[in-house]
PDB file of C-alpha atoms in Angstrom:
ATOM      1  CA  UNK A   1      -0.215   0.003   0.008  1.00  0.00           C
ATOM      2  CA  UNK A   2       1.392   3.410  -0.730  1.00  0.00           C
ATOM      3  CA  UNK A   3       2.181   5.996   1.860  1.00  0.00           C
ATOM      4  CA  UNK A   4      -0.196   9.075   2.152  1.00  0.00           C
ATOM      5  CA  UNK A   5       1.321  12.389   0.824  1.00  0.00           C
ATOM      6  CA  UNK A   6       1.482  14.835   3.231  1.00  0.00           C
ATOM      7  CA  UNK A   7      -0.754  17.887   3.294  1.00  0.00           C
ATOM      8  CA  UNK A   8       1.708  20.381   2.828  1.00  0.00           C
ATOM      9  CA  UNK A   9       4.942  20.264   0.735  1.00  0.00           C
ATOM     10  CA  UNK A  10       8.328  19.891   2.485  1.00  0.00           C
ATOM     11  CA  UNK A  11       9.767  23.422   0.892  1.00  0.00           C
ATOM     12  CA  UNK A  12      12.998  24.420   2.053  1.00  0.00           C
ATOM     13  CA  UNK A  13      13.917  27.308  -0.485  1.00  0.00           C
ATOM     14  CA  UNK A  14      11.240  28.715  -2.608  1.00  0.00           C
ATOM     15  CA  UNK A  15      12.984  29.929  -5.777  1.00  0.00           C
ATOM     16  CA  UNK A  16      10.093  31.744  -8.013  1.00  0.00           C
ATOM     17  CA  UNK A  17       6.695  31.759  -6.858  1.00  0.00           C
ATOM     18  CA  UNK A  18       3.185  32.509  -9.389  1.00  0.00           C
ATOM     19  CA  UNK A  19       1.541  34.731  -7.043  1.00  0.00           C
ATOM     20  CA  UNK A  20      -1.231  36.113  -9.817  1.00  0.00           C
ATOM     21  CA  UNK A  21      -2.625  32.404 -10.154  1.00  0.00           C
ATOM     22  CA  UNK A  22      -4.210  32.136  -7.393  1.00  0.00           C
ATOM     23  CA  UNK A  23      -6.096  35.694  -8.272  1.00  0.00           C
ATOM     24  CA  UNK A  24      -6.745  34.255 -11.882  1.00  0.00           C
ATOM     25  CA  UNK A  25      -7.633  30.792 -10.865  1.00  0.00           C
ATOM     26  CA  UNK A  26      -9.778  28.578  -8.553  1.00  0.00           C
ATOM     27  CA  UNK A  27      -7.419  26.093  -7.222  1.00  0.00           C
ATOM     28  CA  UNK A  28      -8.748  22.981  -7.057  1.00  0.00           C
ATOM     29  CA  UNK A  29      -5.750  20.377  -6.526  1.00  0.00           C
ATOM     30  CA  UNK A  30      -2.157  20.391  -5.937  1.00  0.00           C
ATOM     31  CA  UNK A  31       0.592  18.234  -6.910  1.00  0.00           C
ATOM     32  CA  UNK A  32       3.969  17.783  -6.375  1.00  0.00           C
ATOM     33  CA  UNK A  33       6.504  16.916  -9.021  1.00  0.00           C
ATOM     34  CA  UNK A  34       9.872  16.563  -9.968  1.00  0.00           C
ATOM     35  CA  UNK A  35      11.578  18.614 -12.330  1.00  0.00           C
ATOM     36  CA  UNK A  36      13.992  17.348 -15.525  1.00  0.00           C
ATOM     37  CA  UNK A  37      16.696  20.071 -15.316  1.00  0.00           C
ATOM     38  CA  UNK A  38      19.732  19.949 -17.586  1.00  0.00           C
ATOM     39  CA  UNK A  39      23.396  21.059 -16.102  1.00  0.00           C
ATOM     40  CA  UNK A  40      23.461  24.800 -15.246  1.00  0.00           C
ATOM     41  CA  UNK A  41      19.491  25.080 -14.561  1.00  0.00           C
ATOM     42  CA  UNK A  42      19.963  23.353 -11.383  1.00  0.00           C
ATOM     43  CA  UNK A  43      22.674  26.419 -10.487  1.00  0.00           C
ATOM     44  CA  UNK A  44      20.678  28.781 -11.929  1.00  0.00           C
ATOM     45  CA  UNK A  45      17.661  28.092  -9.995  1.00  0.00           C
ATOM     46  CA  UNK A  46      19.742  27.883  -6.633  1.00  0.00           C
ATOM     47  CA  UNK A  47      20.870  31.357  -7.323  1.00  0.00           C
ATOM     48  CA  UNK A  48      17.251  32.451  -7.127  1.00  0.00           C
ATOM     49  CA  UNK A  49      16.364  33.176 -10.711  1.00  0.00           C
ATOM     50  CA  UNK A  50      13.688  32.093 -11.962  1.00  0.00           C
ATOM     51  CA  UNK A  51      10.118  33.443 -13.528  1.00  0.00           C
ATOM     52  CA  UNK A  52       6.975  31.114 -13.521  1.00  0.00           C
ATOM     53  CA  UNK A  53       4.721  33.979 -14.015  1.00  0.00           C
ATOM     54  CA  UNK A  54       3.180  33.301 -17.570  1.00  0.00           C
ATOM     55  CA  UNK A  55       3.677  29.404 -17.399  1.00  0.00           C
ATOM     56  CA  UNK A  56       1.650  26.415 -17.818  1.00  0.00           C
ATOM     57  CA  UNK A  57       1.933  22.752 -17.884  1.00  0.00           C
ATOM     58  CA  UNK A  58       0.387  20.865 -20.380  1.00  0.00           C
ATOM     59  CA  UNK A  59      -0.253  16.931 -21.360  1.00  0.00           C
ATOM     60  CA  UNK A  60       1.176  15.646 -24.002  1.00  0.00           C
ATOM     61  CA  UNK A  61       1.820  11.874 -25.351  1.00  0.00           C
ATOM     62  CA  UNK A  62       1.419  10.660 -21.451  1.00  0.00           C
ATOM     63  CA  UNK A  63       4.198  13.254 -20.129  1.00  0.00           C
ATOM     64  CA  UNK A  64       3.714  16.319 -18.901  1.00  0.00           C
ATOM     65  CA  UNK A  65       5.420  19.343 -19.286  1.00  0.00           C
ATOM     66  CA  UNK A  66       5.973  22.882 -17.844  1.00  0.00           C
ATOM     67  CA  UNK A  67       5.836  25.392 -20.583  1.00  0.00           C
ATOM     68  CA  UNK A  68       7.246  28.929 -21.032  1.00  0.00           C
ATOM     69  CA  UNK A  69       9.155  28.764 -17.677  1.00  0.00           C
ATOM     70  CA  UNK A  70      11.734  31.095 -17.942  1.00  0.00           C
ATOM     71  CA  UNK A  71      15.586  29.617 -15.904  1.00  0.00           C
ATOM     72  CA  UNK A  72      17.896  32.359 -17.119  1.00  0.00           C
ATOM     73  CA  UNK A  73      21.438  31.542 -17.804  1.00  0.00           C
ATOM     74  CA  UNK A  74      23.761  30.946 -15.246  1.00  0.00           C
ATOM     75  CA  UNK A  75      26.290  33.435 -15.592  1.00  0.00           C
ATOM     76  CA  UNK A  76      29.419  31.489 -15.075  1.00  0.00           C
ATOM     77  CA  UNK A  77      28.282  28.871 -17.653  1.00  0.00           C
ATOM     78  CA  UNK A  78      30.126  28.696 -20.535  1.00  0.00           C
ATOM     79  CA  UNK A  79      29.054  27.308 -23.774  1.00  0.00           C
ATOM     80  CA  UNK A  80      27.292  24.552 -22.749  1.00  0.00           C
ATOM     81  CA  UNK A  81      24.823  26.796 -20.997  1.00  0.00           C
ATOM     82  CA  UNK A  82      20.872  25.974 -21.299  1.00  0.00           C
ATOM     83  CA  UNK A  83      18.297  27.489 -23.315  1.00  0.00           C
ATOM     84  CA  UNK A  84      16.188  29.567 -20.712  1.00  0.00           C
ATOM     85  CA  UNK A  85      12.262  29.168 -21.831  1.00  0.00           C
ATOM     86  CA  UNK A  86      12.758  25.337 -23.112  1.00  0.00           C
ATOM     87  CA  UNK A  87       9.888  23.392 -22.301  1.00  0.00           C
ATOM     88  CA  UNK A  88      10.336  20.924 -19.296  1.00  0.00           C
ATOM     89  CA  UNK A  89       9.670  17.450 -18.352  1.00  0.00           C
ATOM     90  CA  UNK A  90       7.881  17.194 -15.159  1.00  0.00           C
ATOM     91  CA  UNK A  91       8.134  13.832 -12.979  1.00  0.00           C
ATOM     92  CA  UNK A  92       4.974  12.510 -11.766  1.00  0.00           C
ATOM     93  CA  UNK A  93       3.444   8.994 -11.004  1.00  0.00           C
ATOM     94  CA  UNK A  94       1.686   7.753 -14.034  1.00  0.00           C
ATOM     95  CA  UNK A  95      -1.761   7.852 -11.873  1.00  0.00           C
ATOM     96  CA  UNK A  96      -1.685  11.280 -11.074  1.00  0.00           C
ATOM     97  CA  UNK A  97      -0.809  12.108 -14.909  1.00  0.00           C
ATOM     98  CA  UNK A  98      -3.881   9.975 -16.053  1.00  0.00           C
ATOM     99  CA  UNK A  99      -6.182  11.995 -13.437  1.00  0.00           C
ATOM    100  CA  UNK A 100      -4.702  15.123 -14.527  1.00  0.00           C
ATOM    101  CA  UNK A 101      -5.043  14.726 -18.477  1.00  0.00           C
ATOM    102  CA  UNK A 102      -8.632  13.273 -17.562  1.00  0.00           C
ATOM    103  CA  UNK A 103      -9.337  16.795 -15.703  1.00  0.00           C
ATOM    104  CA  UNK A 104      -7.973  19.138 -18.610  1.00  0.00           C
ATOM    105  CA  UNK A 105      -9.527  17.402 -21.317  1.00  0.00           C
ATOM    106  CA  UNK A 106     -13.415  16.637 -20.053  1.00  0.00           C
ATOM    107  CA  UNK A 107     -13.720  19.307 -17.101  1.00  0.00           C
ATOM    108  CA  UNK A 108     -11.896  21.978 -19.083  1.00  0.00           C
ATOM    109  CA  UNK A 109      -9.505  22.754 -16.174  1.00  0.00           C
ATOM    110  CA  UNK A 110      -5.863  24.315 -16.598  1.00  0.00           C
ATOM    111  CA  UNK A 111      -2.523  22.929 -15.275  1.00  0.00           C
ATOM    112  CA  UNK A 112      -0.791  26.524 -13.707  1.00  0.00           C
ATOM    113  CA  UNK A 113       2.362  26.011 -11.638  1.00  0.00           C
ATOM    114  CA  UNK A 114       2.242  27.743  -8.213  1.00  0.00           C
ATOM    115  CA  UNK A 115       6.086  27.526  -7.143  1.00  0.00           C
ATOM    116  CA  UNK A 116       9.357  26.453  -7.788  1.00  0.00           C
ATOM    117  CA  UNK A 117      11.070  25.015  -4.645  1.00  0.00           C
ATOM    118  CA  UNK A 118      13.594  23.195  -3.505  1.00  0.00           C
ATOM    119  CA  UNK A 119      12.980  20.101  -1.030  1.00  0.00           C
ATOM    120  CA  UNK A 120      14.701  18.668   2.071  1.00  0.00           C
ATOM    121  CA  UNK A 121      16.883  16.358   0.082  1.00  0.00           C
ATOM    122  CA  UNK A 122      18.300  19.260  -2.330  1.00  0.00           C
ATOM    123  CA  UNK A 123      15.242  18.118  -5.361  1.00  0.00           C
ATOM    124  CA  UNK A 124      13.611  20.681  -7.475  1.00  0.00           C
ATOM    125  CA  UNK A 125      10.050  20.305  -7.459  1.00  0.00           C
ATOM    126  CA  UNK A 126       6.771  22.214  -8.877  1.00  0.00           C
ATOM    127  CA  UNK A 127       3.725  22.632  -6.766  1.00  0.00           C
ATOM    128  CA  UNK A 128       1.392  21.886  -9.607  1.00  0.00           C
ATOM    129  CA  UNK A 129      -2.448  23.173  -9.657  1.00  0.00           C
ATOM    130  CA  UNK A 130      -4.986  21.733 -11.330  1.00  0.00           C
ATOM    131  CA  UNK A 131      -7.395  24.898 -11.412  1.00  0.00           C
ATOM    132  CA  UNK A 132     -10.286  26.484 -13.291  1.00  0.00           C
ATOM    133  CA  UNK A 133     -10.394  29.976 -14.763  1.00  0.00           C
ATOM    134  CA  UNK A 134     -11.921  32.664 -13.184  1.00  0.00           C
ATOM    135  CA  UNK A 135     -14.338  35.098 -14.418  1.00  0.00           C
ATOM    136  CA  UNK A 136     -14.394  39.196 -14.122  1.00  0.00           C
ATOM    137  CA  UNK A 137     -17.186  39.134 -11.513  1.00  0.00           C
ATOM    138  CA  UNK A 138     -15.124  36.193  -9.571  1.00  0.00           C
ATOM    139  CA  UNK A 139     -11.968  38.302  -9.432  1.00  0.00           C
ATOM    140  CA  UNK A 140     -13.919  41.695  -8.011  1.00  0.00           C
ATOM    141  CA  UNK A 141     -15.507  39.268  -5.598  1.00  0.00           C
ATOM    142  CA  UNK A 142     -12.113  38.262  -4.148  1.00  0.00           C
ATOM    143  CA  UNK A 143     -10.655  41.946  -4.347  1.00  0.00           C
ATOM    144  CA  UNK A 144     -13.695  42.870  -2.388  1.00  0.00           C
ATOM    145  CA  UNK A 145     -12.949  40.323  -0.010  1.00  0.00           C
ATOM    146  CA  UNK A 146      -9.442  41.190   0.506  1.00  0.00           C
ATOM    147  CA  UNK A 147     -10.038  44.607   1.052  1.00  0.00           C
ATOM    148  CA  UNK A 148     -12.698  44.345   3.665  1.00  0.00           C
ATOM    149  CA  UNK A 149     -10.468  41.376   5.711  1.00  0.00           C
ATOM    150  CA  UNK A 150      -7.864  44.384   5.527  1.00  0.00           C
ATOM    151  CA  UNK A 151     -10.403  46.868   6.735  1.00  0.00           C
ATOM    152  CA  UNK A 152     -11.696  44.558   9.521  1.00  0.00           C
ATOM    153  CA  UNK A 153      -7.881  44.022  11.106  1.00  0.00           C
ATOM    154  CA  UNK A 154      -7.427  47.631  10.784  1.00  0.00           C
ATOM    155  CA  UNK A 155     -10.612  48.627  12.452  1.00  0.00           C
ATOM    156  CA  UNK A 156      -9.401  45.326  15.275  1.00  0.00           C
ATOM    157  CA  UNK A 157      -6.335  47.108  15.750  1.00  0.00           C
ATOM    158  CA  UNK A 158      -7.855  50.447  16.181  1.00  0.00           C
ATOM    159  CA  UNK A 159     -10.582  49.523  18.842  1.00  0.00           C
ATOM    160  CA  UNK A 160      -8.744  47.216  20.415  1.00  0.00           C
TER     161      UNK A 160
END
């Protein structure tokens, strides 16, 4: 029997975060995926140079790929440096891939990377979310709730 997955992922050092994803999408389910990297990409990630703001993931030929994630070239790399925006393979179990593929195909959901981080073993991981896009009125409601929470906290501080 498989060991149950922990509720939160073991994030030691967060390299890149997609903060806009929580505003633009309803997050349904989260997955932790490994990241297949080439030589100098790991060094560039350890230096904290990555952006995933406009990236997404897709299922192609039974594999999951991270598209449009930018890991810039390593500054001390030589002619063997990596390509910054190449598609990167995400490492998931076959059962997880099938679940993601079914949700994307049937329910019209999107695979959005939330963050890239290093776990306690020093491995680069991607927190991948199965999400549904928000409409404009949903985004307005999110802004309204956020403003109300901020005002409520300010009132509580002032009045004790």
